mmCIF file of C-alpha atoms in Angstrom:
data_model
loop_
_atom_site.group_PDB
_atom_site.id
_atom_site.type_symbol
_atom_site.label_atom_id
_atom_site.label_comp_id
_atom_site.label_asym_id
_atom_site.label_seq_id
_atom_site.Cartn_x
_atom_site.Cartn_y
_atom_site.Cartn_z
ATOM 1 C CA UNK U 201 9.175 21.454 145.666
ATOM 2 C CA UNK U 202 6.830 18.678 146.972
ATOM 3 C CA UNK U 203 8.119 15.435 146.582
ATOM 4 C CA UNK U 204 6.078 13.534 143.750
ATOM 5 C CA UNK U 205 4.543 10.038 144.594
ATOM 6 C CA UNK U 206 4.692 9.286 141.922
ATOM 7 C CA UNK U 207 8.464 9.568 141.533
ATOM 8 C CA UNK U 208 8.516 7.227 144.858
ATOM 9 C CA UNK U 209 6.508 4.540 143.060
ATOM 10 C CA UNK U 210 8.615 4.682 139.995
ATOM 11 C CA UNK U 211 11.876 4.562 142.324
ATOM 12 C CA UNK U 212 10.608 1.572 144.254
ATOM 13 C CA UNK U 213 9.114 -0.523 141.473
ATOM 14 C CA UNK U 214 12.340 0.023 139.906
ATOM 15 C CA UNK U 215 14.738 -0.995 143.034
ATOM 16 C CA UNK U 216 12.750 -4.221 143.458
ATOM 17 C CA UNK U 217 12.538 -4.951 140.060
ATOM 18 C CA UNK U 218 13.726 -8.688 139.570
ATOM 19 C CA UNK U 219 16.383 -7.711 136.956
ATOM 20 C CA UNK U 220 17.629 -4.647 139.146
ATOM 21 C CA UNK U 221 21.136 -4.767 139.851
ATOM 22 C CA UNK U 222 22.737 -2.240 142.313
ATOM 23 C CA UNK U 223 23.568 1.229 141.078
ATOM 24 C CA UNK U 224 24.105 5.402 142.341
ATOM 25 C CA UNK U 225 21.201 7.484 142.159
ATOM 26 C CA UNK U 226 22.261 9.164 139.094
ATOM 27 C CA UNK U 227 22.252 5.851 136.829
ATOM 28 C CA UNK U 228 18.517 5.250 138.020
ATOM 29 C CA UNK U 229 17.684 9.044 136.918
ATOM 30 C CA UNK U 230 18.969 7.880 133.726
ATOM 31 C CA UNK U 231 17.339 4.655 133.930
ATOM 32 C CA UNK U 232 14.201 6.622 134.289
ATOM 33 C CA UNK U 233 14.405 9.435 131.722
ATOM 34 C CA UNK U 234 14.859 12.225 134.326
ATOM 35 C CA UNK U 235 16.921 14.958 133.456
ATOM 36 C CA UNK U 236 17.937 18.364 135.217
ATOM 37 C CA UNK U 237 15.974 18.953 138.209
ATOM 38 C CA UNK U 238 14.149 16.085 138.380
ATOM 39 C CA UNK U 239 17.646 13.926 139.139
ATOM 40 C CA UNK U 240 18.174 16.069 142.068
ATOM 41 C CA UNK U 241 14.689 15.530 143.056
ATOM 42 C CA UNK U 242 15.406 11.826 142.638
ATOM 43 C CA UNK U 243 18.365 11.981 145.101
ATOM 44 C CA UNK U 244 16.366 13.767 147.665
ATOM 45 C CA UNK U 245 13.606 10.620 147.416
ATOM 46 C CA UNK U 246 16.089 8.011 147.344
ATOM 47 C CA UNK U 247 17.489 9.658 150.918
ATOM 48 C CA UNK U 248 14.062 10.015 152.240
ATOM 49 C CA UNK U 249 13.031 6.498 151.208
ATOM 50 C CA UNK U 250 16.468 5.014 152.825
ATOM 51 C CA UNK U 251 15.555 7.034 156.354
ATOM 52 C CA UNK U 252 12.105 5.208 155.830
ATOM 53 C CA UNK U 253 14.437 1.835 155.818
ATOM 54 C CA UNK U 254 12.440 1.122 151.913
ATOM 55 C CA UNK U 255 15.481 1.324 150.411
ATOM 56 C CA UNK U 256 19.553 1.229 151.320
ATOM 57 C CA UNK U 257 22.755 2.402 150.615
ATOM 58 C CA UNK U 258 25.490 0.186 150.471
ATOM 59 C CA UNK U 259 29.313 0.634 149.840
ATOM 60 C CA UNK U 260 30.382 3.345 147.241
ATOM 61 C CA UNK U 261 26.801 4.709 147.358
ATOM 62 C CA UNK U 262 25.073 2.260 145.355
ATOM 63 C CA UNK U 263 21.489 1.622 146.029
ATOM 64 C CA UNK U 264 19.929 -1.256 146.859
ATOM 65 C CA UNK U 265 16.297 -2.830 148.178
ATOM 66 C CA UNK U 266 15.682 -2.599 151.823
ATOM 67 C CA UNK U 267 17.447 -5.674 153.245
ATOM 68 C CA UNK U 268 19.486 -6.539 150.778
ATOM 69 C CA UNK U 269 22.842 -4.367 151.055
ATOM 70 C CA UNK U 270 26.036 -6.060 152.441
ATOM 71 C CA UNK U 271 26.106 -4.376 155.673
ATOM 72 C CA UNK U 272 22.158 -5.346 156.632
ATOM 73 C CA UNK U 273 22.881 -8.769 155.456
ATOM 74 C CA UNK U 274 26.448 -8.872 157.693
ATOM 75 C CA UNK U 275 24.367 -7.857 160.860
ATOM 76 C CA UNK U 276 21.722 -10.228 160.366
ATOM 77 C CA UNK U 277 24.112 -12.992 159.740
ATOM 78 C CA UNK U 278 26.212 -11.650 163.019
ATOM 79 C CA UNK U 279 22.454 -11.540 164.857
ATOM 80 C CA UNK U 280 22.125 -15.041 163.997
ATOM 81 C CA UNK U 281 25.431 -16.191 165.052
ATOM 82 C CA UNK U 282 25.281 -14.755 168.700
ATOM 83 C CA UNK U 283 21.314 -15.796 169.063
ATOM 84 C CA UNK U 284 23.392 -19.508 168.036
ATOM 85 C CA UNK U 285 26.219 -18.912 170.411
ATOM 86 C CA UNK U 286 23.872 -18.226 173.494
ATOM 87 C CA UNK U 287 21.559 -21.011 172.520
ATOM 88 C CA UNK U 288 23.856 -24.005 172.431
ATOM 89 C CA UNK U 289 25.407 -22.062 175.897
ATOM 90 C CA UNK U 290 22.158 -22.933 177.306
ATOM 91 C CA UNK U 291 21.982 -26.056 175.932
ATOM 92 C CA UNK U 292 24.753 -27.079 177.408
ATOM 93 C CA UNK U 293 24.142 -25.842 181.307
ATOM 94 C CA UNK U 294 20.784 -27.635 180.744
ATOM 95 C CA UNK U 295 22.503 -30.763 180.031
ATOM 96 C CA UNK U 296 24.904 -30.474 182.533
ATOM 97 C CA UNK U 297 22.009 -29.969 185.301
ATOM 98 C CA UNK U 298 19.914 -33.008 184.271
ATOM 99 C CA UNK U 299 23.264 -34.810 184.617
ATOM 100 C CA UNK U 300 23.737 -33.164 188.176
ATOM 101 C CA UNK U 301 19.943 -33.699 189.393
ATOM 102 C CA UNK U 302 19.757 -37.462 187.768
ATOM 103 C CA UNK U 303 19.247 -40.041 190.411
ATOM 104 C CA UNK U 304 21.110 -43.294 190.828
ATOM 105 C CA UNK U 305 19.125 -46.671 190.081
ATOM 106 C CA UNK U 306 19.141 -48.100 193.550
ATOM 107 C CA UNK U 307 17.866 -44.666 194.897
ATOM 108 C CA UNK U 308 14.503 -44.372 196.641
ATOM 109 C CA UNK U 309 12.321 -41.584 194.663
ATOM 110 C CA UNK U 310 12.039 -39.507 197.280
ATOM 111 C CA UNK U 311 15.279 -38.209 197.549
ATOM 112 C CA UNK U 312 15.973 -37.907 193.448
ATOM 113 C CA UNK U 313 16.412 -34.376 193.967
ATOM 114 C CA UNK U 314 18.557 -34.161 196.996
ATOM 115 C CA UNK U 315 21.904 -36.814 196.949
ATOM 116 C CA UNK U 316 22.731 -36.744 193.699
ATOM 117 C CA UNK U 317 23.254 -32.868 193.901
ATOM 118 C CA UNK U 318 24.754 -33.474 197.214
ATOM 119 C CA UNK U 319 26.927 -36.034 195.987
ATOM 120 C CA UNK U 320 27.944 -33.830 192.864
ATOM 121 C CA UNK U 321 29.300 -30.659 194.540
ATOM 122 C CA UNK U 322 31.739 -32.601 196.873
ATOM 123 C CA UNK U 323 33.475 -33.603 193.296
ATOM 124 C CA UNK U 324 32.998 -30.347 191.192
ATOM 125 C CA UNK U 325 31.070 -27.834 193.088
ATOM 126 C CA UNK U 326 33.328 -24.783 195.045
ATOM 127 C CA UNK U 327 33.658 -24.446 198.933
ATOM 128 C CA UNK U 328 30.490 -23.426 200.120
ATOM 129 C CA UNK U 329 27.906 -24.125 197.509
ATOM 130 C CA UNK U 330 26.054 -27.325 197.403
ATOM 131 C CA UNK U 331 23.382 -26.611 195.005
ATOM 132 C CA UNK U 332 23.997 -25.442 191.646
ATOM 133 C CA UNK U 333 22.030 -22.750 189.922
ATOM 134 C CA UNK U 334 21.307 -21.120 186.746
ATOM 135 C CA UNK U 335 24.450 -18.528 186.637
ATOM 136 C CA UNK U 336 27.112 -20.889 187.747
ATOM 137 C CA UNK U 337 28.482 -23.658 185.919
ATOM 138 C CA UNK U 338 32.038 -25.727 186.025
ATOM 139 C CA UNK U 339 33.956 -25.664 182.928
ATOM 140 C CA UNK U 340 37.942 -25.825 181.578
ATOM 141 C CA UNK U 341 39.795 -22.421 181.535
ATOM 142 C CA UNK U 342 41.901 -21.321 178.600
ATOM 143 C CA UNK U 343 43.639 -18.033 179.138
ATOM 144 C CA UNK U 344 45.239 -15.819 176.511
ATOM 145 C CA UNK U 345 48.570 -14.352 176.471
ATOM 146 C CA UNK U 346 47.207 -11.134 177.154
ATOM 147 C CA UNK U 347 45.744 -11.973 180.496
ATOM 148 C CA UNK U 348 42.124 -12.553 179.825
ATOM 149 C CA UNK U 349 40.759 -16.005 179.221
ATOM 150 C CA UNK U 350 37.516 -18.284 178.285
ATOM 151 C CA UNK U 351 35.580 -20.772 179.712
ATOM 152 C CA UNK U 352 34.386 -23.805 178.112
ATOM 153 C CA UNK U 353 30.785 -25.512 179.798
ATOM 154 C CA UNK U 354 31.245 -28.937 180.711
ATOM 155 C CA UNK U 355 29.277 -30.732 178.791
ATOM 156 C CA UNK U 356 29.647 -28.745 175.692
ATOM 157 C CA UNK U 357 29.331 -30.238 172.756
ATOM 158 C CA UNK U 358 32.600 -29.680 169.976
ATOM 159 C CA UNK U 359 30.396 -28.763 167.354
ATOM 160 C CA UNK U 360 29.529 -25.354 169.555
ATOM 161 C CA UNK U 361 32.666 -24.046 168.455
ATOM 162 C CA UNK U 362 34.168 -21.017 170.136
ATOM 163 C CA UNK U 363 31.084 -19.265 170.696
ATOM 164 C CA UNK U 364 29.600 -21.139 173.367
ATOM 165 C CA UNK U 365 32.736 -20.012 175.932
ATOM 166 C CA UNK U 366 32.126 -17.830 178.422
ATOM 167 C CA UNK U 367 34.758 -14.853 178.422
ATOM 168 C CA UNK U 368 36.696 -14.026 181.266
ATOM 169 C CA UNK U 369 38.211 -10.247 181.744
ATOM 170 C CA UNK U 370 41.865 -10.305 182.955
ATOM 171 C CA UNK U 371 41.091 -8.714 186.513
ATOM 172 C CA UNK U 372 38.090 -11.742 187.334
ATOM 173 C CA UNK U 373 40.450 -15.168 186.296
ATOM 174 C CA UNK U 374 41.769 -14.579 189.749
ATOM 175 C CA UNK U 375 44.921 -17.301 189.672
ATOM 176 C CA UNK U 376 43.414 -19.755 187.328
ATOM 177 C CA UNK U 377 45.737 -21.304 184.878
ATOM 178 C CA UNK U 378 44.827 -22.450 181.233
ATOM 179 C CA UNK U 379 43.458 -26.426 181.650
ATOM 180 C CA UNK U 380 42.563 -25.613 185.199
ATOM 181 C CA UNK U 381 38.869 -26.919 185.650
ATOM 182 C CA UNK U 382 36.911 -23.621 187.542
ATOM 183 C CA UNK U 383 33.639 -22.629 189.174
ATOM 184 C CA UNK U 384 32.059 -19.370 187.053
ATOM 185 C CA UNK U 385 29.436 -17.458 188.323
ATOM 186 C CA UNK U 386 28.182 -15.777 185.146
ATOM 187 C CA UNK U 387 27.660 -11.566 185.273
ATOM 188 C CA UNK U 388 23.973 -10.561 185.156
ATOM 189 C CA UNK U 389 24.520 -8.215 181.858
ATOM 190 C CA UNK U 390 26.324 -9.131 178.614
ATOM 191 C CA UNK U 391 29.910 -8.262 178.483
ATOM 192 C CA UNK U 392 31.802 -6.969 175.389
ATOM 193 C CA UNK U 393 30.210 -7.111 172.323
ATOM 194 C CA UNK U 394 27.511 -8.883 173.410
ATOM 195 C CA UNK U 395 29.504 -12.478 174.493
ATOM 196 C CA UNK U 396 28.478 -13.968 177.877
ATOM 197 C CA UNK U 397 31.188 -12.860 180.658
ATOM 198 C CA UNK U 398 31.771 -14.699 184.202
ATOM 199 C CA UNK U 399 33.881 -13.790 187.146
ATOM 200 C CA UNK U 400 36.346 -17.299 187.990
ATOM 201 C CA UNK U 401 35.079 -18.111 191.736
ATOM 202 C CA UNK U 402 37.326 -20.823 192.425
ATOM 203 C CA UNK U 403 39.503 -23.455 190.915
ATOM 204 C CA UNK U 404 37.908 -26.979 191.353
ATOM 205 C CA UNK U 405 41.161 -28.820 190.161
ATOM 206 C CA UNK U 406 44.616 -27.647 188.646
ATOM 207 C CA UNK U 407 46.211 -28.959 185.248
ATOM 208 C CA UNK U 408 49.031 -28.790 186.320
ATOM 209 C CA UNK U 409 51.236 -29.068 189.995
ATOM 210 C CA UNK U 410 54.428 -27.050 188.725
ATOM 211 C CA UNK U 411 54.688 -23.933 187.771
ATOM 212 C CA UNK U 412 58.387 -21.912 186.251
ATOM 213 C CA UNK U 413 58.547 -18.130 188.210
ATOM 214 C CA UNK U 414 60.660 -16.040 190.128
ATOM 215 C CA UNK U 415 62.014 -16.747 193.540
ATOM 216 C CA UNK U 416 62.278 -13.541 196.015
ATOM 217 C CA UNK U 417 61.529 -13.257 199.757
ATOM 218 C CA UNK U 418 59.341 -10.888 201.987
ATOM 219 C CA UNK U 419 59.032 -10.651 205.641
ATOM 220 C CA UNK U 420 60.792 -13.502 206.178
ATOM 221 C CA UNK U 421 58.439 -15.708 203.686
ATOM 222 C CA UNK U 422 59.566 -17.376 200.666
ATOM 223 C CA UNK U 423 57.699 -16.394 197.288
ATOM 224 C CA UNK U 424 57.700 -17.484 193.976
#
């Protein structure tokens, strides 16, 4: 049986209806006066119109206006908050870089660009590189019991919260410790669930200099 627009436009205007509260199919066929084969017809148009993303279903089968059930409105709102995350991230490289690149008073302006940078990776930068670019970045490591561990920007500000660090898997923290200030080079695609994810490339300073383990020896060296 062809599928009556005019049932569509009666399902609709209903659904959006200001005074519509979320129901099953069967309490709208009621709502609407159908009876007998004309509910089942309703449940066919209220799956067809959900497919078409006009309407949605949301827990225990209720139906609501496109948009509006719990789970669209969860992964907007999760949407927003890693769109957030990534955006005070790069906030806070940026800031860091115009702190790197920003030129002493006394300085001649023609080399703005050169000694402060120059100057800047003999403090923080690791062995080798002297200019800092886009997908590395110095920050404090906190690891978890489990092995893995985060990086927090320098430069970040508190109010970021937890979602501006940069997660490091358990196999790239190489032997940083948690405080340990380290050099990230950031991954070129997003790691799990979406979070940024770096690989530790060196530790620019250590929390800590002592450290509890196991004593043992190995071709005649001493290891702990």
């Amino acid at each position: 049986m062809p599928e009556s627009q005019q049932l569509r436009d009666a399902v609709l205007q209903h659904v959006n209806g200001p005074n519509y509260q979320p129901v099953k199919p069967a309490v709208i066929a009621k709502k609407l006066g159908l009876v007998g084969d004309a509910v089942h017809e309703l449940k066919m148009t209220v799956k067809r119109l959900v497919k078409e993303k006009r309407l949605a279903y949301g827990p225990s089968h209720l139906v609501y206006a496109a948009g509006e059930s719990p789970s669209q409105k969860q992964a907007a709102a999760k949407t927003a908050t890693k769109a957030t995350a990534k955006a005070a991230f790069k906030s806070a490289l940026n800031s860091a870089t115009e702190k790197q690149s920003r030129p002493a008073a006394s300085q001649e302006p023609n080399i703005k660009t050169e000694q402060p940078k120059k100057e800047r990776s003999k403090k923080t930068g690791p062995p080798g590189i002297t200019k800092r670019s886009s997908n590395h970045f110095t920050g404090t490591f906190r690891r978890a019991a489990a092995g893995f561990g985060f990086v927090r920007p320098e430069g970040t500000s508190a109010a970021a919260g937890r979602d501006a660090d940069v997660f490091i898997p358990m196999d790239k923290t190489g032997d940083a410790a948690s405080g340990d200030i380290v050099s990230v080079r950031l991954e070129s695609k997003p790691g799990r669930m979406g979070k940024l994810e770096g690989r530790i490339i060196d530790v620019v300073s250590r929390a800590t200099s002592r450290f509890v383990g196991v004593y043992f020896e190995q071709a005649s060296m001493g290891l702990v």
